[in-house]
Amino acid sequence: MPRREWTIEQLVTLVEGSTLVGRDRRARPVRLPAALTDVAEHDTRRWDTQLAQDHPSDFGAAVDSWWQAVARPGEPQSVRLRREQDGVWREIEVTSLNLLHQESIGCVLTFSRQLGEVDTPAPPSRHDGAMFEAPHSIVQHLDEIGTILRTEGDVEEVFGLAASALDGHPVLDHLHPEDRDAAVAMWVEILASPDRARTIQQRIVRPDGSSLWIQSTVMNRIETSGTILSMSHDISAGRAKEAALAASEQELRFLTEVVPVAVFRSTASGNIAFANARWGTLLDDASTLSEVFARVDVDDCDRLRRAFADAKETGGTATCRVRTRDAERHLEFRLQGVVDHADVEGEVDVIGTVDDVTSAVIRAFELQASAERDPLTGLANRRALSRTLDAAVAGARPTLVLFGDLDDFKQVNDRWGHEAGDLVLSAIGHRLRDAVRPDDVVGRWGGDEFVVVCLDVAVGREPDVIERLHLALADPIEIGDDTYMAQVSMGAVRPAPGEDAEAVLRRADTAMYEAKRTRHRTVGAGA
């Protein structure tokens, strides 16, 4: 589908008077043409800094609008959000427009306009309407060997120490001795997996000897920010278990909603313990692996089952590309088996991502199709003809190959010019295509030479096929006010067992020249 192109003049009209930012595919700010920043307030803040001003209940809609824009180049995607600015809540219309395909812009434009003040929105609540209080939480930045570089949040409530007292000390010094081995094992995984998250439950031992359970989500951000990031919540007995789980899910959802793929975790029993909004779009909110498999094409389902089994059994990775049952999408699953550190039996869950790769599959198909098509006639080219012939011989299919050459094509170019010659070649190619069955292949070998590969033709039926092709070329071809009568010499052969395409076509070409020399219309099998 063509992507809409926008002129600078159209974009100036579109963004004038708004607050504007340009971002690359990873949402990083990029430079914009001066013509746009002259008419709009240029905002170069990071996406997360902007998002932090919005109401948490609108995060999902904001992120979804971004990725809808990325998926639909040239089509503006708008959403209305509630944003706090200078202590006042306002309704904001945010529009994203993917112009990555336009070299002169090369980014996703996001611009916003204020629609007016709104009442202060209520804090986000659970689906049953009950409110919950956030547990004590901390954020720590650590180096590669686990030294604490910086701690933020409810530090004294968790560690019983001031933040400054933690700096420069190994984080293991504050863990319960029984939890250190598991923490070290997870740390090794984290170092080997940049930008992947791991979650663990462990105990903090405070100076007074008391301990406190925390749940930590740890990410390796060495390559991007130079630190290991650990986000922890108090999940000790003094906190309601449900509140801790809700906070953990909200944290993970915030992290995963900004990526363009579905993110999920399935338990050892096959339930979907966590999934982001993109999962709902791609897998129709499947809540079990059985429901996932039911949404996959029957022919691909076993491969996906094996991929999940491999990830669980080996604790490693697996990748599987499948089609949905309605054949509308191609999905790529990337899976990782992980041990649930909170489970005393150490059962293996599967975490992973699901990406909609339909566009990539279609592009690959189109590229392959264009690589096997003659640009003038749209017929198969040499590569496609050779592949078809090799497959037919390998499958022992009774095949008839005809090699045709125009007897007097030079006079067309000499008399009417090369444009007329192209018209004649296209007309002949289309007539040959219309004269054979849908599964037969018609191709242009080069110049004024054509090849017809007729599959599953019984011995003795050759004259019928040949006569049908000659009849298709019998009518004159109109060239302006003149007409041209095509005369085609054909060589007809049948492939021998084990013969490759090159040898078959060489024999057909020889038969064609014999037909031209003897003035017979066709020489070869059944002619």
Short mmCIF file of C-alpha atoms in Angstrom, two decimals:
data_model
loop_
_atom_site.label_atom_id
_atom_site.label_comp_id
_atom_site.label_asym_id
_atom_site.label_seq_id
_atom_site.Cartn_x
_atom_site.Cartn_y
_atom_site.Cartn_z
CA MET A 1 0.00 0.00 0.00
CA PRO A 2 1.50 3.39 -0.97
CA ARG A 3 2.79 5.52 1.89
CA ARG A 4 1.52 9.06 1.91
CA GLU A 5 4.18 11.69 1.28
CA TRP A 6 3.89 15.05 3.07
CA THR A 7 5.36 18.29 1.78
CA ILE A 8 7.05 20.76 4.12
CA GLU A 9 4.24 23.22 3.37
CA GLN A 10 1.61 20.69 4.45
CA LEU A 11 3.55 19.86 7.62
CA VAL A 12 3.95 23.53 8.52
CA THR A 13 0.17 23.93 8.32
CA LEU A 14 -0.35 20.74 10.33
CA VAL A 15 1.95 21.54 13.29
CA GLU A 16 1.69 25.34 13.40
CA GLY A 17 1.05 26.58 16.93
CA SER A 18 1.65 23.19 18.57
CA THR A 19 4.38 21.77 20.77
CA LEU A 20 6.51 19.61 18.49
CA VAL A 21 9.17 16.92 18.82
CA GLY A 22 10.77 14.60 16.25
CA ARG A 23 11.84 11.11 17.32
CA ASP A 24 13.59 8.20 15.65
CA ARG A 25 12.18 4.65 15.72
CA ARG A 26 13.54 4.19 19.28
CA ALA A 27 11.81 7.40 20.42
CA ARG A 28 15.04 9.38 20.74
CA PRO A 29 14.77 13.12 19.89
CA VAL A 30 16.19 14.12 16.50
CA ARG A 31 16.83 17.40 14.70
CA LEU A 32 13.90 18.86 12.74
CA PRO A 33 13.82 21.16 9.69
CA ALA A 34 13.88 24.82 10.69
CA ALA A 35 10.65 25.40 8.74
CA LEU A 36 8.81 23.32 11.36
CA THR A 37 10.51 24.58 14.52
CA ASP A 38 9.90 28.17 13.36
CA VAL A 39 6.11 27.66 13.62
CA ALA A 40 5.93 25.29 16.61
CA GLU A 41 7.45 25.11 20.08
CA HIS A 42 10.32 22.64 19.79
CA ASP A 43 10.39 20.08 22.64
CA THR A 44 13.57 17.94 22.85
CA ARG A 45 12.91 16.14 26.14
CA ARG A 46 13.18 12.35 26.44
CA TRP A 47 9.92 10.48 25.89
CA ASP A 48 9.80 9.22 29.48
CA THR A 49 10.17 12.78 30.81
CA GLN A 50 7.18 13.83 28.73
CA LEU A 51 5.17 10.74 29.65
CA ALA A 52 5.74 11.35 33.35
CA GLN A 53 3.49 14.44 33.11
CA ASP A 54 0.55 12.36 31.87
CA HIS A 55 -1.98 10.59 34.05
CA PRO A 56 -0.95 6.91 34.58
CA SER A 57 -4.36 5.76 33.35
CA ASP A 58 -3.51 7.29 29.95
CA PHE A 59 -0.08 5.67 29.55
CA GLY A 60 -1.44 2.73 27.55
CA ALA A 61 -3.36 4.96 25.13
CA ALA A 62 -0.31 7.20 24.62
CA VAL A 63 2.02 4.30 23.87
CA ASP A 64 -0.54 2.58 21.64
CA SER A 65 -0.99 5.77 19.60
CA TRP A 66 2.79 5.97 19.06
CA TRP A 67 3.06 2.42 17.78
CA GLN A 68 -0.06 2.77 15.65
CA ALA A 69 1.71 5.69 13.96
CA VAL A 70 4.92 3.69 13.50
CA ALA A 71 2.93 0.87 11.89
CA ARG A 72 1.07 3.23 9.52
CA PRO A 73 3.60 5.49 7.77
CA GLY A 74 2.13 8.75 6.54
CA GLU A 75 -1.11 8.38 8.54
CA PRO A 76 -1.55 10.72 11.57
CA GLN A 77 -2.63 8.96 14.79
CA SER A 78 -4.21 11.07 17.54
CA VAL A 79 -5.11 10.47 21.17
CA ARG A 80 -6.45 12.66 23.98
CA LEU A 81 -4.59 12.60 27.30
CA ARG A 82 -4.69 14.33 30.67
CA ARG A 83 -1.44 16.13 31.44
CA GLU A 84 -0.31 18.09 34.50
CA GLN A 85 1.49 21.34 33.76
CA ASP A 86 2.42 23.84 36.47
CA GLY A 87 0.04 22.15 38.93
CA VAL A 88 -2.94 22.34 36.54
CA TRP A 89 -4.44 19.35 34.71
CA ARG A 90 -5.30 19.93 31.06
CA GLU A 91 -6.68 17.79 28.27
CA ILE A 92 -4.09 17.46 25.50
CA GLU A 93 -4.52 16.14 21.97
CA VAL A 94 -1.31 14.35 20.92
CA THR A 95 -0.78 13.40 17.28
CA SER A 96 2.03 11.19 15.94
CA LEU A 97 2.93 11.02 12.24
CA ASN A 98 5.49 8.50 10.96
CA LEU A 99 7.66 10.13 8.29
CA LEU A 100 10.65 7.80 8.63
CA HIS A 101 10.16 6.89 4.97
CA GLN A 102 10.65 10.52 3.84
CA GLU A 103 14.37 11.25 3.66
CA SER A 104 13.82 15.00 4.06
CA ILE A 105 12.17 14.43 7.47
CA GLY A 106 13.30 10.96 8.55
CA CYS A 107 11.54 10.78 11.91
CA VAL A 108 8.20 10.40 13.70
CA LEU A 109 6.67 13.81 14.34
CA THR A 110 4.73 14.11 17.59
CA PHE A 111 2.87 17.34 18.22
CA SER A 112 0.37 18.31 20.91
CA ARG A 113 -2.24 21.01 21.45
CA GLN A 114 -4.00 22.04 24.64
CA LEU A 115 -7.79 21.58 24.62
CA GLY A 116 -8.53 23.16 27.99
CA GLU A 117 -8.37 22.59 31.74
CA VAL A 118 -9.95 19.50 33.35
CA ASP A 119 -10.73 18.50 36.94
CA THR A 120 -7.93 16.81 38.83
CA PRO A 121 -8.27 13.11 37.92
CA ALA A 122 -8.45 10.46 40.61
CA PRO A 123 -5.42 8.24 41.21
CA PRO A 124 -5.44 5.00 39.22
CA SER A 125 -7.30 2.12 40.86
CA ARG A 126 -7.66 -1.59 40.36
CA HIS A 127 -10.40 -2.94 38.10
CA ASP A 128 -12.68 -3.60 41.09
CA GLY A 129 -12.47 0.06 42.06
CA ALA A 130 -10.59 -0.51 45.34
CA MET A 131 -7.64 1.77 46.00
CA PHE A 132 -4.20 0.54 47.03
CA GLU A 133 -1.27 2.24 48.64
CA ALA A 134 2.12 1.88 46.96
CA PRO A 135 4.66 -0.05 49.04
CA HIS A 136 8.02 1.36 49.99
CA SER A 137 10.20 1.31 46.90
CA ILE A 138 13.75 2.12 45.91
CA VAL A 139 15.74 2.50 42.73
CA GLN A 140 19.42 1.58 42.77
CA HIS A 141 22.19 2.09 40.22
CA LEU A 142 24.94 -0.52 40.49
CA ASP A 143 28.19 -1.19 38.66
CA GLU A 144 29.06 -4.50 36.98
CA ILE A 145 30.34 -6.11 40.20
CA GLY A 146 27.35 -5.06 42.29
CA THR A 147 28.76 -1.96 43.99
CA ILE A 148 26.03 0.54 44.94
CA LEU A 149 26.55 3.81 43.03
CA ARG A 150 23.32 5.60 43.95
CA THR A 151 20.07 4.79 45.79
CA GLU A 152 16.82 6.74 45.54
CA GLY A 153 13.36 6.40 47.10
CA ASP A 154 12.34 5.08 50.53
CA VAL A 155 15.91 4.21 51.45
CA GLU A 156 15.76 4.44 55.24
CA GLU A 157 12.43 2.57 55.39
CA VAL A 158 13.96 -0.35 53.45
CA PHE A 159 17.63 -0.43 54.50
CA GLY A 160 17.47 1.32 57.86
CA LEU A 161 20.33 3.53 56.62
CA ALA A 162 20.70 6.85 54.86
CA ALA A 163 21.29 6.64 51.11
CA SER A 164 24.80 8.07 51.48
CA ALA A 165 25.75 5.21 53.82
CA LEU A 166 25.09 2.67 51.06
CA ASP A 167 27.22 4.29 48.36
CA GLY A 168 30.40 2.41 47.50
CA HIS A 169 29.36 -0.81 49.32
CA PRO A 170 28.51 -4.15 47.66
CA VAL A 171 24.76 -4.76 47.57
CA LEU A 172 25.42 -8.35 48.77
CA ASP A 173 26.49 -6.90 52.15
CA HIS A 174 22.84 -6.06 52.82
CA LEU A 175 21.29 -9.34 51.70
CA HIS A 176 20.36 -12.24 53.95
CA PRO A 177 23.10 -14.92 53.74
CA GLU A 178 20.59 -17.53 52.52
CA ASP A 179 19.59 -15.32 49.57
CA ARG A 180 23.06 -14.47 48.27
CA ASP A 181 23.61 -17.55 46.06
CA ALA A 182 20.34 -16.95 44.19
CA ALA A 183 21.17 -13.26 43.83
CA VAL A 184 24.62 -14.05 42.38
CA ALA A 185 23.10 -16.59 39.93
CA MET A 186 20.62 -13.99 38.72
CA TRP A 187 23.41 -11.38 38.47
CA VAL A 188 25.35 -13.64 36.09
CA GLU A 189 22.25 -13.94 33.89
CA ILE A 190 21.75 -10.19 33.94
CA LEU A 191 25.34 -9.47 32.83
CA ALA A 192 24.92 -11.88 29.91
CA SER A 193 21.60 -10.37 28.78
CA PRO A 194 21.76 -6.62 28.03
CA ASP A 195 18.39 -4.84 28.24
CA ARG A 196 16.63 -7.96 29.56
CA ALA A 197 14.83 -7.89 32.92
CA ARG A 198 14.98 -10.45 35.75
CA THR A 199 12.86 -10.44 38.89
CA ILE A 200 13.84 -11.94 42.26
CA GLN A 201 12.54 -11.92 45.83
CA GLN A 202 15.14 -11.53 48.57
CA ARG A 203 15.61 -10.29 52.12
CA ILE A 204 17.35 -7.11 53.25
CA VAL A 205 19.07 -7.32 56.64
CA ARG A 206 19.03 -3.97 58.46
CA PRO A 207 21.49 -2.69 61.13
CA ASP A 208 19.11 -3.58 63.97
CA GLY A 209 19.09 -7.22 62.83
CA SER A 210 15.56 -7.16 61.41
CA SER A 211 14.92 -8.31 57.86
CA LEU A 212 12.54 -7.12 55.19
CA TRP A 213 11.45 -8.91 52.01
CA ILE A 214 11.77 -6.98 48.77
CA GLN A 215 10.99 -7.89 45.19
CA SER A 216 13.56 -6.52 42.74
CA THR A 217 13.36 -6.15 38.97
CA VAL A 218 16.91 -5.82 37.64
CA MET A 219 17.96 -4.71 34.14
CA ASN A 220 21.37 -4.58 32.49
CA ARG A 221 21.66 -1.04 31.09
CA ILE A 222 25.47 -1.01 30.90
CA GLU A 223 25.47 -0.38 27.15
CA THR A 224 22.91 2.43 27.28
CA SER A 225 23.35 4.18 30.63
CA GLY A 226 26.49 2.58 32.08
CA THR A 227 24.80 0.97 35.11
CA ILE A 228 22.76 -2.01 36.30
CA LEU A 229 19.30 -0.71 37.23
CA SER A 230 17.43 -2.33 40.15
CA MET A 231 13.85 -1.35 41.05
CA SER A 232 12.66 -2.85 44.35
CA HIS A 233 9.40 -2.94 46.31
CA ASP A 234 8.76 -3.87 49.92
CA ILE A 235 6.78 -7.15 49.91
CA SER A 236 7.31 -8.09 53.55
CA ALA A 237 4.55 -9.59 55.69
CA GLY A 238 3.46 -6.12 56.79
CA ARG A 239 2.29 -5.42 53.24
CA ALA A 240 -0.73 -6.99 51.66
CA LYS A 241 0.38 -9.58 49.12
CA GLU A 242 -2.14 -8.33 46.60
CA ALA A 243 -0.83 -4.76 46.81
CA ALA A 244 2.74 -5.93 46.16
CA LEU A 245 1.66 -7.98 43.14
CA ALA A 246 -0.34 -5.08 41.72
CA ALA A 247 2.61 -2.71 42.12
CA SER A 248 4.96 -5.22 40.50
CA GLU A 249 2.61 -5.72 37.55
CA GLN A 250 2.20 -1.97 37.10
CA GLU A 251 5.99 -1.54 37.09
CA LEU A 252 6.51 -4.28 34.51
CA ARG A 253 3.61 -3.03 32.39
CA PHE A 254 5.11 0.46 32.32
CA LEU A 255 8.41 -0.99 31.15
CA THR A 256 6.84 -3.19 28.47
CA GLU A 257 4.19 -0.86 27.07
CA VAL A 258 6.85 1.29 25.39
CA VAL A 259 8.12 -1.51 23.16
CA PRO A 260 6.48 -2.32 19.79
CA VAL A 261 6.06 -6.03 20.55
CA ALA A 262 3.88 -8.17 22.76
CA VAL A 263 5.63 -9.12 26.02
CA PHE A 264 4.39 -12.00 28.17
CA ARG A 265 5.22 -14.54 30.84
CA SER A 266 3.67 -18.01 30.90
CA THR A 267 3.79 -20.20 33.97
CA ALA A 268 4.88 -23.84 34.09
CA SER A 269 1.19 -24.81 34.08
CA GLY A 270 0.55 -22.88 30.86
CA ASN A 271 -1.24 -19.80 32.22
CA ILE A 272 -0.34 -16.31 31.00
CA ALA A 273 0.80 -14.63 34.21
CA PHE A 274 1.60 -11.30 32.58
CA ALA A 275 1.03 -9.67 29.20
CA ASN A 276 1.17 -6.10 27.92
CA ALA A 277 -1.44 -4.35 25.79
CA ARG A 278 0.20 -5.39 22.51
CA TRP A 279 -0.40 -9.02 23.51
CA GLY A 280 -4.13 -8.29 23.50
CA THR A 281 -3.92 -6.88 19.99
CA LEU A 282 -1.90 -9.75 18.51
CA LEU A 283 -3.27 -12.73 20.49
CA ASP A 284 -6.76 -11.49 21.34
CA ASP A 285 -6.02 -11.47 25.10
CA ALA A 286 -5.28 -15.21 25.25
CA SER A 287 -5.02 -16.20 28.92
CA THR A 288 -3.48 -19.67 28.45
CA LEU A 289 -1.03 -21.28 26.06
CA SER A 290 -3.86 -23.50 24.82
CA GLU A 291 -5.69 -20.37 23.67
CA VAL A 292 -2.47 -19.13 22.02
CA PHE A 293 -2.09 -22.37 20.06
CA ALA A 294 -5.77 -22.17 19.03
CA ARG A 295 -5.08 -18.80 17.36
CA VAL A 296 -2.21 -20.19 15.27
CA ASP A 297 -2.47 -21.81 11.85
CA VAL A 298 -2.93 -25.57 12.21
CA ASP A 299 0.14 -26.34 10.08
CA ASP A 300 2.34 -24.14 12.32
CA CYS A 301 0.91 -25.10 15.72
CA ASP A 302 3.18 -28.12 16.37
CA ARG A 303 6.31 -26.06 15.67
CA LEU A 304 5.21 -23.43 18.20
CA ARG A 305 4.47 -26.11 20.82
CA ARG A 306 7.95 -27.56 20.31
CA ALA A 307 9.53 -24.09 20.66
CA PHE A 308 7.81 -23.56 24.05
CA ALA A 309 8.82 -27.07 25.15
CA ASP A 310 12.45 -26.48 24.10
CA ALA A 311 12.64 -23.19 26.03
CA LYS A 312 11.26 -24.84 29.18
CA GLU A 313 13.34 -28.02 29.00
CA THR A 314 16.65 -26.33 28.25
CA GLY A 315 16.14 -23.02 30.04
CA GLY A 316 17.44 -21.46 26.82
CA THR A 317 16.01 -19.51 23.93
CA ALA A 318 13.79 -20.51 21.01
CA THR A 319 12.40 -18.63 18.04
CA CYS A 320 9.40 -19.60 15.94
CA ARG A 321 7.59 -17.78 13.11
CA VAL A 322 3.94 -18.75 12.55
CA ARG A 323 0.79 -17.61 10.77
CA THR A 324 -2.43 -16.79 12.58
CA ARG A 325 -5.38 -19.08 11.96
CA ASP A 326 -7.17 -16.42 9.89
CA ALA A 327 -3.99 -16.10 7.75
CA GLU A 328 -4.00 -12.32 8.19
CA ARG A 329 -0.76 -12.05 10.18
CA HIS A 330 2.67 -13.58 10.51
CA LEU A 331 3.93 -13.60 14.12
CA GLU A 332 7.44 -14.23 15.41
CA PHE A 333 7.76 -15.70 18.93
CA ARG A 334 11.07 -15.25 20.78
CA LEU A 335 11.08 -17.36 23.93
CA GLN A 336 13.33 -17.71 26.98
CA GLY A 337 13.01 -20.31 29.70
CA VAL A 338 13.51 -18.81 33.19
CA VAL A 339 13.48 -20.23 36.69
CA ASP A 340 10.89 -18.62 38.96
CA HIS A 341 13.11 -17.66 41.93
CA ALA A 342 9.99 -17.23 44.10
CA ASP A 343 8.97 -20.85 43.49
CA VAL A 344 10.49 -23.25 46.03
CA GLU A 345 10.39 -26.08 43.48
CA GLY A 346 12.23 -23.95 40.93
CA GLU A 347 9.82 -24.63 38.06
CA VAL A 348 10.61 -23.10 34.69
CA ASP A 349 8.40 -20.36 33.26
CA VAL A 350 8.68 -18.94 29.76
CA ILE A 351 9.05 -15.23 29.10
CA GLY A 352 9.06 -13.87 25.60
CA THR A 353 8.02 -11.44 22.95
CA VAL A 354 5.69 -11.70 19.97
CA ASP A 355 6.30 -9.44 16.98
CA ASP A 356 3.99 -8.83 14.03
CA VAL A 357 6.33 -9.50 11.08
CA THR A 358 3.61 -9.50 8.41
CA SER A 359 5.07 -6.48 6.63
CA ALA A 360 8.55 -8.02 6.58
CA VAL A 361 7.19 -11.30 5.19
CA ILE A 362 5.25 -9.46 2.49
CA ARG A 363 8.30 -7.38 1.58
CA ALA A 364 10.44 -10.52 1.34
CA PHE A 365 7.82 -12.17 -0.87
CA GLU A 366 7.59 -9.10 -3.09
CA LEU A 367 11.37 -8.91 -3.39
CA GLN A 368 11.59 -12.55 -4.36
CA ALA A 369 8.70 -12.17 -6.81
CA SER A 370 10.33 -9.12 -8.44
CA ALA A 371 13.64 -11.00 -8.64
CA GLU A 372 11.90 -13.71 -10.67
CA ARG A 373 9.93 -11.48 -13.05
CA ASP A 374 10.84 -10.03 -16.43
CA PRO A 375 10.46 -6.24 -16.00
CA LEU A 376 9.04 -5.69 -19.51
CA THR A 377 6.38 -8.40 -19.75
CA GLY A 378 5.85 -9.35 -16.10
CA LEU A 379 6.44 -12.98 -17.05
CA ALA A 380 8.82 -15.36 -15.32
CA ASN A 381 12.50 -14.66 -15.99
CA ARG A 382 15.36 -17.14 -16.46
CA ARG A 383 15.77 -17.68 -12.73
CA ALA A 384 12.09 -18.55 -12.21
CA LEU A 385 11.98 -20.80 -15.30
CA SER A 386 15.04 -22.74 -14.14
CA ARG A 387 13.62 -23.15 -10.63
CA THR A 388 10.28 -24.39 -12.03
CA LEU A 389 11.98 -26.89 -14.33
CA ASP A 390 14.29 -28.24 -11.64
CA ALA A 391 11.31 -28.76 -9.31
CA ALA A 392 9.32 -30.51 -12.06
CA VAL A 393 12.19 -32.92 -12.84
CA ALA A 394 12.82 -33.59 -9.14
CA GLY A 395 9.12 -34.38 -8.69
CA ALA A 396 9.05 -36.64 -11.77
CA ARG A 397 6.14 -34.65 -13.19
CA PRO A 398 5.36 -35.21 -16.91
CA THR A 399 6.41 -31.86 -18.32
CA LEU A 400 6.42 -30.32 -21.79
CA VAL A 401 8.90 -27.48 -22.46
CA LEU A 402 8.54 -25.21 -25.49
CA PHE A 403 11.18 -22.71 -26.56
CA GLY A 404 9.86 -20.05 -28.97
CA ASP A 405 11.58 -17.36 -31.03
CA LEU A 406 10.03 -14.65 -33.26
CA ASP A 407 11.12 -15.18 -36.86
CA ASP A 408 11.01 -11.59 -38.03
CA PHE A 409 11.13 -9.47 -34.94
CA LYS A 410 13.99 -7.29 -36.20
CA GLN A 411 11.68 -5.71 -38.78
CA VAL A 412 9.41 -4.48 -35.97
CA ASN A 413 12.19 -2.43 -34.36
CA ASP A 414 13.51 -1.28 -37.75
CA ARG A 415 10.10 -0.23 -39.08
CA TRP A 416 8.26 1.08 -36.01
CA GLY A 417 10.98 1.57 -33.34
CA HIS A 418 11.88 -0.08 -30.06
CA GLU A 419 8.78 1.17 -28.24
CA ALA A 420 6.65 -0.73 -30.72
CA GLY A 421 8.95 -3.73 -30.25
CA ASP A 422 8.30 -3.67 -26.51
CA LEU A 423 4.55 -3.52 -27.20
CA VAL A 424 4.79 -6.60 -29.45
CA LEU A 425 6.81 -8.58 -26.90
CA SER A 426 4.32 -7.75 -24.12
CA ALA A 427 1.36 -8.68 -26.30
CA ILE A 428 2.90 -12.04 -27.27
CA GLY A 429 3.76 -12.80 -23.64
CA HIS A 430 0.19 -12.10 -22.51
CA ARG A 431 -1.30 -14.21 -25.31
CA LEU A 432 0.91 -17.15 -24.39
CA ARG A 433 -0.02 -16.73 -20.73
CA ASP A 434 -3.75 -16.73 -21.58
CA ALA A 435 -3.38 -19.84 -23.74
CA VAL A 436 -2.11 -22.15 -20.97
CA ARG A 437 -3.45 -23.39 -17.66
CA PRO A 438 -3.03 -21.45 -14.37
CA ASP A 439 -0.30 -23.79 -13.05
CA ASP A 440 1.75 -23.63 -16.26
CA VAL A 441 4.63 -21.14 -16.39
CA VAL A 442 5.30 -18.72 -19.25
CA GLY A 443 8.57 -16.80 -19.26
CA ARG A 444 10.71 -14.54 -21.37
CA TRP A 445 14.16 -16.05 -21.87
CA GLY A 446 15.58 -12.86 -23.36
CA GLY A 447 15.21 -10.65 -26.42
CA ASP A 448 12.40 -12.15 -28.53
CA GLU A 449 12.67 -15.65 -27.01
CA PHE A 450 9.92 -17.15 -24.85
CA VAL A 451 9.70 -20.39 -22.85
CA VAL A 452 6.51 -22.22 -21.89
CA VAL A 453 6.65 -24.92 -19.20
CA CYS A 454 3.47 -27.03 -19.18
CA LEU A 455 3.21 -29.27 -16.14
CA ASP A 456 1.48 -32.67 -15.96
CA VAL A 457 0.96 -33.05 -19.74
CA ALA A 458 0.30 -36.66 -20.72
CA VAL A 459 2.31 -38.18 -23.57
CA GLY A 460 0.39 -37.73 -26.81
CA ARG A 461 -1.17 -34.39 -25.84
CA GLU A 462 1.75 -32.35 -27.18
CA PRO A 463 0.10 -31.40 -30.52
CA ASP A 464 -2.93 -30.02 -28.68
CA VAL A 465 -0.75 -27.76 -26.53
CA ILE A 466 1.38 -26.62 -29.47
CA GLU A 467 -1.64 -25.88 -31.65
CA ARG A 468 -3.26 -23.87 -28.88
CA LEU A 469 -0.17 -21.70 -28.57
CA HIS A 470 0.04 -21.08 -32.33
CA LEU A 471 -3.66 -20.15 -32.42
CA ALA A 472 -3.10 -17.67 -29.57
CA LEU A 473 -0.53 -15.87 -31.76
CA ALA A 474 -2.52 -16.03 -35.02
CA ASP A 475 -4.36 -12.73 -34.69
CA PRO A 476 -2.53 -9.56 -35.82
CA ILE A 477 -1.09 -7.16 -33.25
CA GLU A 478 -2.09 -3.54 -33.77
CA ILE A 479 0.75 -0.99 -33.86
CA GLY A 480 -0.83 2.40 -34.29
CA ASP A 481 -2.56 2.32 -37.68
CA ASP A 482 -0.55 -0.75 -38.77
CA THR A 483 -0.67 -4.42 -37.83
CA TYR A 484 1.96 -7.06 -37.24
CA MET A 485 1.55 -10.81 -37.81
CA ALA A 486 3.77 -12.79 -35.44
CA GLN A 487 5.57 -15.85 -36.79
CA VAL A 488 7.05 -18.03 -34.04
CA SER A 489 9.35 -21.03 -34.38
CA MET A 490 9.12 -23.45 -31.46
CA GLY A 491 11.21 -26.30 -30.14
CA ALA A 492 9.40 -28.81 -27.94
CA VAL A 493 11.11 -31.29 -25.56
CA ARG A 494 10.36 -33.35 -22.48
CA PRO A 495 12.87 -33.40 -19.60
CA ALA A 496 14.68 -36.67 -18.99
CA PRO A 497 14.96 -38.09 -15.45
CA GLY A 498 17.81 -36.40 -13.58
CA GLU A 499 18.32 -33.75 -16.28
CA ASP A 500 18.87 -30.21 -15.00
CA ALA A 501 17.06 -27.13 -16.25
CA GLU A 502 20.06 -25.88 -18.25
CA ALA A 503 20.28 -29.10 -20.25
CA VAL A 504 16.52 -29.20 -20.91
CA LEU A 505 16.44 -25.63 -22.17
CA ARG A 506 19.54 -26.19 -24.29
CA ARG A 507 17.81 -29.08 -26.07
CA ALA A 508 14.64 -27.01 -26.50
CA ASP A 509 16.69 -24.16 -27.94
CA THR A 510 18.34 -26.55 -30.42
CA ALA A 511 14.94 -27.89 -31.48
CA MET A 512 13.70 -24.33 -31.97
CA TYR A 513 16.59 -23.50 -34.32
CA GLU A 514 15.90 -26.68 -36.27
CA ALA A 515 12.28 -25.55 -36.67
CA LYS A 516 13.46 -22.14 -37.87
CA ARG A 517 15.95 -23.71 -40.32
CA THR A 518 13.43 -26.12 -41.84
CA ARG A 519 10.60 -23.60 -41.81
CA HIS A 520 8.50 -25.88 -39.63
CA ARG A 521 6.50 -24.13 -36.98
CA THR A 522 7.55 -26.63 -34.29
CA VAL A 523 10.22 -29.31 -33.97
CA GLY A 524 10.41 -31.77 -31.10
CA ALA A 525 8.21 -33.86 -28.84
CA GLY A 526 4.89 -34.65 -30.48
CA ALA A 527 5.29 -31.89 -33.11
#
